[in-house]
Structures are given as C-alpha cells and as structure tokens.
PDB file of C-alpha atoms in Angstrom:
ATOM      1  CA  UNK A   1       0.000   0.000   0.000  1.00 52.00           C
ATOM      2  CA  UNK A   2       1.705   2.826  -1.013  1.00 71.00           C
ATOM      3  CA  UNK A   3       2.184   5.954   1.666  1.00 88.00           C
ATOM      4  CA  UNK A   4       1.179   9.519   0.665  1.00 93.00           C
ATOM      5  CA  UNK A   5       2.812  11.077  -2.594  1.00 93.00           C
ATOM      6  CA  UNK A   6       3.531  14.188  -3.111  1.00 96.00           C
ATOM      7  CA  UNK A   7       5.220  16.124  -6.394  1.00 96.00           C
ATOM      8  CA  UNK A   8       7.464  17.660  -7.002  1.00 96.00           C
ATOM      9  CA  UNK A   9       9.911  16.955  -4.258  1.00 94.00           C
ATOM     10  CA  UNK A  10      10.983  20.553  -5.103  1.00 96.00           C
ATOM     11  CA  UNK A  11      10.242  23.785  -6.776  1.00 97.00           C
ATOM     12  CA  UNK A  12      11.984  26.444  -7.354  1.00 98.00           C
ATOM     13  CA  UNK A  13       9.729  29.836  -9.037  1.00 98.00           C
ATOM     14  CA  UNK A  14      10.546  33.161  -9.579  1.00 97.00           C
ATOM     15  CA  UNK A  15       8.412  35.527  -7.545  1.00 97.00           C
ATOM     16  CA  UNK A  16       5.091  36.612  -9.768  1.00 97.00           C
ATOM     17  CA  UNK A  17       5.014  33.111 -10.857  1.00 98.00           C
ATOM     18  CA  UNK A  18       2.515  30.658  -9.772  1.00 98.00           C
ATOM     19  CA  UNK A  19       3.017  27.285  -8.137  1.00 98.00           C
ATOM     20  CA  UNK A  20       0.937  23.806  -8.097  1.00 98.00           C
ATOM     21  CA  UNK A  21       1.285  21.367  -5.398  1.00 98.00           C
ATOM     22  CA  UNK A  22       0.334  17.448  -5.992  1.00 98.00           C
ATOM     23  CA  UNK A  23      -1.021  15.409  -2.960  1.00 97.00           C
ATOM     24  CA  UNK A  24      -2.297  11.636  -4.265  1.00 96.00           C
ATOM     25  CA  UNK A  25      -3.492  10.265  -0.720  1.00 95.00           C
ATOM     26  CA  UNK A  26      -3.128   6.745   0.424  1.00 93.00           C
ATOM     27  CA  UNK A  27      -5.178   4.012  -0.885  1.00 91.00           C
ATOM     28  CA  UNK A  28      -8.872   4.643   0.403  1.00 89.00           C
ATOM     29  CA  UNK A  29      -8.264   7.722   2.438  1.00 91.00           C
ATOM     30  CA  UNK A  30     -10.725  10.260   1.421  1.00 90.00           C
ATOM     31  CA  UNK A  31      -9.359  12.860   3.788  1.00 92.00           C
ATOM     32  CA  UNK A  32      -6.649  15.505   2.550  1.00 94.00           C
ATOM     33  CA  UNK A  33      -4.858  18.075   5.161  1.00 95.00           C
ATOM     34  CA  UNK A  34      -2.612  20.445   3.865  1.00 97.00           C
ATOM     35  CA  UNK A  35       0.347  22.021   6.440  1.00 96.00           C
ATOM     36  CA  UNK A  36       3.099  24.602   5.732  1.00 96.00           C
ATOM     37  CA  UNK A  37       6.504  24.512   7.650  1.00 91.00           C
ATOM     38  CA  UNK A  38       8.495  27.916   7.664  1.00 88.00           C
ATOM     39  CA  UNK A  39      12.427  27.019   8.105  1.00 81.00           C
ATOM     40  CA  UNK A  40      12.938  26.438  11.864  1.00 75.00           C
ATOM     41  CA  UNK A  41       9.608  26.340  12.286  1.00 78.00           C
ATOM     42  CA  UNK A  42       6.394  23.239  13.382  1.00 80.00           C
ATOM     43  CA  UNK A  43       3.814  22.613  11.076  1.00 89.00           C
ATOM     44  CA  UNK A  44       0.651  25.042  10.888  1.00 93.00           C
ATOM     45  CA  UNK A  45      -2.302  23.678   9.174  1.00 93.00           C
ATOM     46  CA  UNK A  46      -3.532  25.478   6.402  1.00 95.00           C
ATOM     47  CA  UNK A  47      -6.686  23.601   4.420  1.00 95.00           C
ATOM     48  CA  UNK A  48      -8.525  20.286   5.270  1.00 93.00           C
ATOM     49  CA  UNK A  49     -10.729  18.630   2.664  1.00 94.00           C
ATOM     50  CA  UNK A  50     -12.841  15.628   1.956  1.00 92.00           C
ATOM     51  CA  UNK A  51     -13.467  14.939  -1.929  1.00 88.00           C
ATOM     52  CA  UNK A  52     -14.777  17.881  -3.708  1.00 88.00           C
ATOM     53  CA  UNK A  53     -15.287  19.609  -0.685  1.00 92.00           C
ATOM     54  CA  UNK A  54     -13.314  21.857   1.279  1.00 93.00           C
ATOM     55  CA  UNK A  55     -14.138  21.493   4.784  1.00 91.00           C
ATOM     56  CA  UNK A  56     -11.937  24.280   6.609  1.00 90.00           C
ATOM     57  CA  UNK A  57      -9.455  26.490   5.347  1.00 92.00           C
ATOM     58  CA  UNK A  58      -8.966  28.557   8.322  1.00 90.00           C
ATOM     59  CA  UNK A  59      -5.234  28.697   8.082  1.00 92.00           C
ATOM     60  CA  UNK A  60      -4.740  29.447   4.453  1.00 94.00           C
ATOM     61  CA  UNK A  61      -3.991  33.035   3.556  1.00 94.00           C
ATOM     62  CA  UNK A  62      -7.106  34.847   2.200  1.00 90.00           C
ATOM     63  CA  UNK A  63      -5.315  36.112  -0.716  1.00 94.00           C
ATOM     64  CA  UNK A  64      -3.515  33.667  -3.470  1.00 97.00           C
ATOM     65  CA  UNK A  65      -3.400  30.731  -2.252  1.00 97.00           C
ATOM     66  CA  UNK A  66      -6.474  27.993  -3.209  1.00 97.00           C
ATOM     67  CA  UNK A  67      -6.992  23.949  -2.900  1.00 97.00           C
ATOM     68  CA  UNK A  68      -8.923  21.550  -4.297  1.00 96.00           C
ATOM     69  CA  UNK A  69      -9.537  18.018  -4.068  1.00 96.00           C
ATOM     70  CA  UNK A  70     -11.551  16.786  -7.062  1.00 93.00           C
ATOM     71  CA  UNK A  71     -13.453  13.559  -7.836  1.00 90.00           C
ATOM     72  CA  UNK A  72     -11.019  12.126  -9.812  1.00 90.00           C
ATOM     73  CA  UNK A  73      -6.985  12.785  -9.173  1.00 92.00           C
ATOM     74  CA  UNK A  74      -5.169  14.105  -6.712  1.00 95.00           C
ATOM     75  CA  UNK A  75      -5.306  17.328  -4.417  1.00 97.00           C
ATOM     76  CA  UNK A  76      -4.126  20.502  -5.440  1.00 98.00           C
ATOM     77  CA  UNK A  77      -2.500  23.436  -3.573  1.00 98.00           C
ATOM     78  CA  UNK A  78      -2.407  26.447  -5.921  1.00 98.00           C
ATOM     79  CA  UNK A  79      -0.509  29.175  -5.171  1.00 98.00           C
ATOM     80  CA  UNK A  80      -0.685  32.360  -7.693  1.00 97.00           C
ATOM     81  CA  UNK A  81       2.101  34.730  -7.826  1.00 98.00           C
ATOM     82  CA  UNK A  82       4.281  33.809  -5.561  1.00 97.00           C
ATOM     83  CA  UNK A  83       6.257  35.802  -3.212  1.00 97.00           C
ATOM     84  CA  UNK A  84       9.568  35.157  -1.207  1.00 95.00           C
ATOM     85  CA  UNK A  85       7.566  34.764   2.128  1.00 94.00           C
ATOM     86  CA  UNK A  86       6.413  31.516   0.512  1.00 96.00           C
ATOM     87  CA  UNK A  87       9.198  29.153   0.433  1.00 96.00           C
ATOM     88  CA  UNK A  88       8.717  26.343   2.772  1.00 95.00           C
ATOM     89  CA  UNK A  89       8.086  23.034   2.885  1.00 93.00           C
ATOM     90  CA  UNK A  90       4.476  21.952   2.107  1.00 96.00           C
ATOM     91  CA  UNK A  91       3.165  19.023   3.558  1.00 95.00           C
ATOM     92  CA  UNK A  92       0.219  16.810   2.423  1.00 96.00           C
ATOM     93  CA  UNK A  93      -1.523  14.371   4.916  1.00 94.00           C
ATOM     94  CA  UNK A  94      -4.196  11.968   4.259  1.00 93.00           C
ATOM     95  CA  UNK A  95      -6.487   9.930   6.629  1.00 90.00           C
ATOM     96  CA  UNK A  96      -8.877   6.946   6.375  1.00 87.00           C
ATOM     97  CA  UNK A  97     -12.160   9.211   8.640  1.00 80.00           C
ATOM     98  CA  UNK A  98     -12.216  11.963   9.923  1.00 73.00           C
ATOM     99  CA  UNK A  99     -12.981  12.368  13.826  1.00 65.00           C
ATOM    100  CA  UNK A 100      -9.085  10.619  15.843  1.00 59.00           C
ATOM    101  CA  UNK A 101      -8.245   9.055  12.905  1.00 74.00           C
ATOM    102  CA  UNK A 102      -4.138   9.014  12.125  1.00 82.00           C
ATOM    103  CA  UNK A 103      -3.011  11.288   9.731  1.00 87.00           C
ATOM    104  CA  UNK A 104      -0.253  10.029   7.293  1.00 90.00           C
ATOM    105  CA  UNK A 105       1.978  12.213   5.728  1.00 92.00           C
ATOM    106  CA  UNK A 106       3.574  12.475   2.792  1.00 93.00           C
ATOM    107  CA  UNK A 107       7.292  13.464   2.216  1.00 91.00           C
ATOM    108  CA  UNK A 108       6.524  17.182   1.287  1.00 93.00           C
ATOM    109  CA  UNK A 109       6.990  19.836  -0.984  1.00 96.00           C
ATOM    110  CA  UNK A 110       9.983  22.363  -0.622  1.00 94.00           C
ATOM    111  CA  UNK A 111       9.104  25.767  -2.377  1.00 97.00           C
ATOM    112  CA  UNK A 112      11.809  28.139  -3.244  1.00 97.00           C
ATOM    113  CA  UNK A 113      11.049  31.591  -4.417  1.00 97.00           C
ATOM    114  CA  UNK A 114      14.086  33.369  -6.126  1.00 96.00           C
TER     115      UNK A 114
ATOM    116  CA  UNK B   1      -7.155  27.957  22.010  1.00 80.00           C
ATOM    117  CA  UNK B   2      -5.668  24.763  21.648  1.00 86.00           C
ATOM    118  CA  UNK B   3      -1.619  25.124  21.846  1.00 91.00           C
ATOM    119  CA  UNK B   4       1.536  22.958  22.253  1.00 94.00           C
ATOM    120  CA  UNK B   5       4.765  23.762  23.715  1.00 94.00           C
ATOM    121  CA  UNK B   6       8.190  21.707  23.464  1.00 94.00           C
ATOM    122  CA  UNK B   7      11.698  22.271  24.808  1.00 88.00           C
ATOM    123  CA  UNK B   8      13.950  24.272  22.811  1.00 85.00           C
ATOM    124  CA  UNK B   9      16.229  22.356  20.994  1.00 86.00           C
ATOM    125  CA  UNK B  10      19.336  21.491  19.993  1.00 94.00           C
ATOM    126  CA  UNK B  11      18.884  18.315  22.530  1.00 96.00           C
ATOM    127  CA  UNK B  12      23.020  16.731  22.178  1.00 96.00           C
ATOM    128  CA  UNK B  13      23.693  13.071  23.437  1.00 97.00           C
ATOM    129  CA  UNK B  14      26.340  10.454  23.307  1.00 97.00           C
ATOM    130  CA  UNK B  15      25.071   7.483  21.539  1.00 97.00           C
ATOM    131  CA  UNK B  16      23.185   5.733  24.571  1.00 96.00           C
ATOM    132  CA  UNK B  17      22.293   7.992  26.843  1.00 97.00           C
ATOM    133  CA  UNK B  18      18.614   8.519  28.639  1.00 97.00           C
ATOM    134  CA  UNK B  19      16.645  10.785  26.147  1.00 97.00           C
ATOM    135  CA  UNK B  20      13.462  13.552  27.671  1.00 97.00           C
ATOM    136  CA  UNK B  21      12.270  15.635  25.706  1.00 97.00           C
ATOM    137  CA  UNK B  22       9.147  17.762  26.954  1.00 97.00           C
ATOM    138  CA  UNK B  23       6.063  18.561  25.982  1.00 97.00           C
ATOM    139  CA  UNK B  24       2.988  20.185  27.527  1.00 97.00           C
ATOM    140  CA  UNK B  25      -0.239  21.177  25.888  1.00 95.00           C
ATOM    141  CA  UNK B  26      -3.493  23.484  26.595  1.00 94.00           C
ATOM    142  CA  UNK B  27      -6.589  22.299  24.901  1.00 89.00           C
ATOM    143  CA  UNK B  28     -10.477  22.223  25.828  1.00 81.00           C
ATOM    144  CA  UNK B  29     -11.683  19.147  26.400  1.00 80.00           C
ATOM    145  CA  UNK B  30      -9.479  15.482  26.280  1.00 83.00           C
ATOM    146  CA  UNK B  31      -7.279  16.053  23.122  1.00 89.00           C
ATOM    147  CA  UNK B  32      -5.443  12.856  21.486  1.00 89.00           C
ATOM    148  CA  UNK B  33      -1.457  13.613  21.939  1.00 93.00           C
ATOM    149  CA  UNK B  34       1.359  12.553  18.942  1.00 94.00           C
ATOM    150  CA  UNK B  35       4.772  12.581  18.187  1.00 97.00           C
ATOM    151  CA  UNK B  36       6.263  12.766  15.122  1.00 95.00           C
ATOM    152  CA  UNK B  37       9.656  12.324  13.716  1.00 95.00           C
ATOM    153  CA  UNK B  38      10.962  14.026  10.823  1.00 91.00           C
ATOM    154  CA  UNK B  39      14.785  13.178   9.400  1.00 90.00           C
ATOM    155  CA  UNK B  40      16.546  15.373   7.418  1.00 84.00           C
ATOM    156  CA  UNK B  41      14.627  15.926   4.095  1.00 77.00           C
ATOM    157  CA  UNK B  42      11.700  13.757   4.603  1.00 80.00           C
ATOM    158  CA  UNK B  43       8.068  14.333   5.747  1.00 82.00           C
ATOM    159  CA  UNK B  44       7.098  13.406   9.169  1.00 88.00           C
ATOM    160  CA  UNK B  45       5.986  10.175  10.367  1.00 91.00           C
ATOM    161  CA  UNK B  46       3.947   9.181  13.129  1.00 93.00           C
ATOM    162  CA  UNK B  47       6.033   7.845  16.490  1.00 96.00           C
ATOM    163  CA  UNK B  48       3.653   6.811  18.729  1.00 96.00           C
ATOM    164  CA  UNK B  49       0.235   8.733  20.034  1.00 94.00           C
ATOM    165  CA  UNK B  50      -2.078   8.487  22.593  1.00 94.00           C
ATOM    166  CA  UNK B  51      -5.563   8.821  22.778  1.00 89.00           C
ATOM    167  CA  UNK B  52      -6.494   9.081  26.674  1.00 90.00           C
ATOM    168  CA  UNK B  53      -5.674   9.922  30.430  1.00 92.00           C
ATOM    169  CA  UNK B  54      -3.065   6.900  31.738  1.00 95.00           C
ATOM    170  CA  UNK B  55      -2.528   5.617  27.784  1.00 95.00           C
ATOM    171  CA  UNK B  56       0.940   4.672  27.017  1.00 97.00           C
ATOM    172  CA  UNK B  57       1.846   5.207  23.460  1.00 96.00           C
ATOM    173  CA  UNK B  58       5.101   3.805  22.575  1.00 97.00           C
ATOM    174  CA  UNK B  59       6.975   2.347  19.261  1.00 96.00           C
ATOM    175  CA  UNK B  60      11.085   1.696  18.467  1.00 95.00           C
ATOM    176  CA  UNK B  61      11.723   1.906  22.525  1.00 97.00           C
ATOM    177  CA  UNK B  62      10.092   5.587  22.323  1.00 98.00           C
ATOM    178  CA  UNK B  63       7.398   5.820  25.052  1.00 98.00           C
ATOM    179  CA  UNK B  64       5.380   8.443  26.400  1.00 98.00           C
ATOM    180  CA  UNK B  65       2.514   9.026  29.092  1.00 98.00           C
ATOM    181  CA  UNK B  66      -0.528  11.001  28.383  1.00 97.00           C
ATOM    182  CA  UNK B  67      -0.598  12.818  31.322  1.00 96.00           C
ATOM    183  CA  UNK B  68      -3.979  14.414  31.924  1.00 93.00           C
ATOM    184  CA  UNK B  69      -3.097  16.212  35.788  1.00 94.00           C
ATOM    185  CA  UNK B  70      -0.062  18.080  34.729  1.00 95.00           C
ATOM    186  CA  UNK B  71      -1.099  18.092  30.615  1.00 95.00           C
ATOM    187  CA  UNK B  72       2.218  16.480  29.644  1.00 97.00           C
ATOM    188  CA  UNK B  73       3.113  14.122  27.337  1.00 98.00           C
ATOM    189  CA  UNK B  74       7.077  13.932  27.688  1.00 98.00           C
ATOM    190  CA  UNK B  75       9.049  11.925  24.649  1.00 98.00           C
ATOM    191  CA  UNK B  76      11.336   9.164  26.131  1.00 98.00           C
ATOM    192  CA  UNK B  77      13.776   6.312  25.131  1.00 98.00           C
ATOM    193  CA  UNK B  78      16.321   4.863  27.437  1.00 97.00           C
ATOM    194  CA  UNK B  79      19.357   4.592  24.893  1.00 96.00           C
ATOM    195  CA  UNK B  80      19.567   6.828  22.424  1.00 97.00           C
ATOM    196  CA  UNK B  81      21.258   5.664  19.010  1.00 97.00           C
ATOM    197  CA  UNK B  82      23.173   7.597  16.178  1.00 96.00           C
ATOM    198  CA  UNK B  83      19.563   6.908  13.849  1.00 95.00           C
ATOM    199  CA  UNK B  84      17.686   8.427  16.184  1.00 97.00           C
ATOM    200  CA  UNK B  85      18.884  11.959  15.255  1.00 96.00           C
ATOM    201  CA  UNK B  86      16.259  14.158  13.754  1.00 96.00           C
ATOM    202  CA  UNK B  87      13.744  16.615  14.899  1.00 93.00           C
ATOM    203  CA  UNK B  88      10.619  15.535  17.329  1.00 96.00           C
ATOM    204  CA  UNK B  89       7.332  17.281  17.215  1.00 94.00           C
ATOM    205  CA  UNK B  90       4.278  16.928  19.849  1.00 96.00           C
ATOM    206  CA  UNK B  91       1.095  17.255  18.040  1.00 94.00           C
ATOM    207  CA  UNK B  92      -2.686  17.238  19.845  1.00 92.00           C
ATOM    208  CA  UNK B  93      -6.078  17.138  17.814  1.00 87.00           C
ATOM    209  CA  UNK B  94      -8.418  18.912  19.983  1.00 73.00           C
ATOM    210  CA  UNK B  95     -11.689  17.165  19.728  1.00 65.00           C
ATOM    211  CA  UNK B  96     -13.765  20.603  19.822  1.00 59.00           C
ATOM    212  CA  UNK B  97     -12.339  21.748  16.315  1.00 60.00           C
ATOM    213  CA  UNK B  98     -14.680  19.366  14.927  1.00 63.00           C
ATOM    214  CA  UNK B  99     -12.076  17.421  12.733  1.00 69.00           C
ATOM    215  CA  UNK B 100      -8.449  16.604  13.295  1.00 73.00           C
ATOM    216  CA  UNK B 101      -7.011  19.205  12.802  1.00 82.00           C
ATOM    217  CA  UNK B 102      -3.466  18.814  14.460  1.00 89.00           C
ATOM    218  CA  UNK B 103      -1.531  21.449  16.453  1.00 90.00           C
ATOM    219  CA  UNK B 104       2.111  21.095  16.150  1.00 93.00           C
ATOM    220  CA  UNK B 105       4.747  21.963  18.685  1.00 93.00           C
ATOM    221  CA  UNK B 106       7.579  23.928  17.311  1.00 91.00           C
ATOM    222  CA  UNK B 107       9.383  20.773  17.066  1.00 92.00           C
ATOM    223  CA  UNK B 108      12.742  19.593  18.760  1.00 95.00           C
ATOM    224  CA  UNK B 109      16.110  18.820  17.175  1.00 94.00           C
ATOM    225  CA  UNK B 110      18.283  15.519  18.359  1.00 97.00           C
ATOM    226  CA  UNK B 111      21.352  15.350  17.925  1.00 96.00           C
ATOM    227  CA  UNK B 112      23.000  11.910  18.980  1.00 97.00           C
ATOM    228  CA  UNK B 113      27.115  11.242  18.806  1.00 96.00           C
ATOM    229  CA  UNK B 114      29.005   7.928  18.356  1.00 94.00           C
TER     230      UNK B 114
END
C-alpha cells in the first residue's frame, strides 16, 4: 500500500510566478490536510478537505493561495504569484475518517522563491 | 485555544544515553497527543500517540505518558542511538475543532554522537 505522494519533491519559481502542489493520498483515504513549515519552524495547518469539498481552510492566507480536491486525481495546492515569504516546505496528509483518525503524511513539498 | 509547547532544541547526546524531551499542551476538552519524527529531508511520520488519560503510546523503545493532571506528554527512550537523530514534534487534535485538525509543537532537534 503505497504511503502519501507528493510532487514535485521541489520547486523552485521566480516571484510573480505561480506554483501547483500534488497530494495523491493513500489508498482509500478520502481525507486531505494540507500544512506549511516555515524554516525552523512546526507545522501550521492550512486547508482540510474531503473529496470535492473543502471542509476548513482557516489557516490558508485569504489572498492567493487555493486547494482543491476533485473527484477524480489528486489534491491541489495552488498558489498564484508567488512571493519570497512563501518558500517552505508543504506538507500533504491523508487519513482513512475523519474524527481521531491518524493522519499520514507524505514526504513534502519544498518551495523556493528566487 | 488549543496550543503545544516543546523544549527548545538542539537536545546533544552520546550514543546511549537517557533521552526527555518535553512537551505540555493546553486544549479544551481530552485532546489525542502525537509525536512525530521528521529526518533530514523527509516528511514526518507518526512515532507513537495516545488517545487518553493513563494511555501509554510507545513504538522503536520511544514511550510516552498522556498525562492528563499536569497536561504532559514527555518523549522518552532509554538509549539513544546515532539513527535516532532528527527533529521531534508533539502534536494534539483537539476534539472541539470538529475534525483533526493537528496542532504542532515547534518541534525539537536531536542530535546523537558515536
């Protein structure tokens, strides 16, 4: 069973640019988290979302930045013209339910903007 | 609001040694309690957890005691080896958010030496 994939492993964009996140869950999860980790920094959630529906996206900026999680394929973290203050490391977590399920993460997305 | 706090980091041992490393949380309600481990350039993966007063989570001779009276849930192992270096974070999913959303500590860097 594979684990949680996420691509590309890295980015690198020039600031104005836009970047697109991949996040293919495991095998039967219909749950999707997304997380951002600033360097030195934990984890801060940003968007959870069940298929086709985005359940809470308290901790996503308000401006730029947009997820979906569509029917068919996997989840997408858009982010439209990108700024320095947005390299990190993206994370993508998936879980079987939703209430104390586990949450199984994938190996991340590191975002550079030049 | 729901919050986690870890010991600053860099924690440095010689290969063996008795590892701590703390953790305390504030949530409403009975949160479950995680750690995570994260080595250099992956994503994080799930340590051990805990999901009530008195439960013992523990996995690769790392334990830890949810600890409801003093809201700890301290990371321990009682012989630290050169693998084990990485960084540690203490995560809680309050159950009044409505869905797992987890609250990361700002994580804790090990450093183990032959």
């Amino acid at each position: 069973n594979a684990g949680v994939m996420q691509n590309p492993r890295h980015l690198v964009r020039r600031r104005g640019q836009e970047a697109r996140l991949r996040c293919s869950p495991m095998k039967g999860h219909s749950h999707v988290y997304w997380y951002r980790q600033l360097p030195e920094e934990g984890l801060k959630f940003m968007v959870y979302l069940q298929k086709e529906n985005i359940i809470d996206e308290s901790g996503m900026p308000k401006e730029r930045f947009s997820a979906e999680f569509p029917k068919e394929g996997p989840s997408i973290l858009r982010i439209q013209q990108v700024v320095r203050g947005d390299s990190a490391a993206y994370f993508c977590a998936s879980s079987l339910g939703a209430g104390q399920e586990t949450q199984y993460f994938g190996p991340g997305t590191r975002l550079l903007v030049l | 609001g729901n919050s986690v706090t870890q010991m600053e980091g860099p924690v440095t041992l010689s290969e063996e040694a008795f590892l701590t490393i703390n953790c305390t949380y504030t949530a409403t309600g009975y949160p479950s309690l995680f750690w995570y481990v994260q080595y250099p350039g992956e994503g994080l993966q799930l340590l051990l957890k805990a999901t009530k007063a008195d439960d013992k989570g523990s996995n690769k001779g790392f334990e830890a005691t949810y600890r409801k009276e003093t809201t700890s849930f301290h990371l321990e192992k009682g012989s630290v080896q050169v693998s084990d270096s990485a960084v540690y974070f203490c995560a809680l999913i309050a159950m009044n958010t409505g869905f797992q959303k987890l609250v990361f500590g700002t994580g804790t860097r090990l450093l183990v030496s032959p």
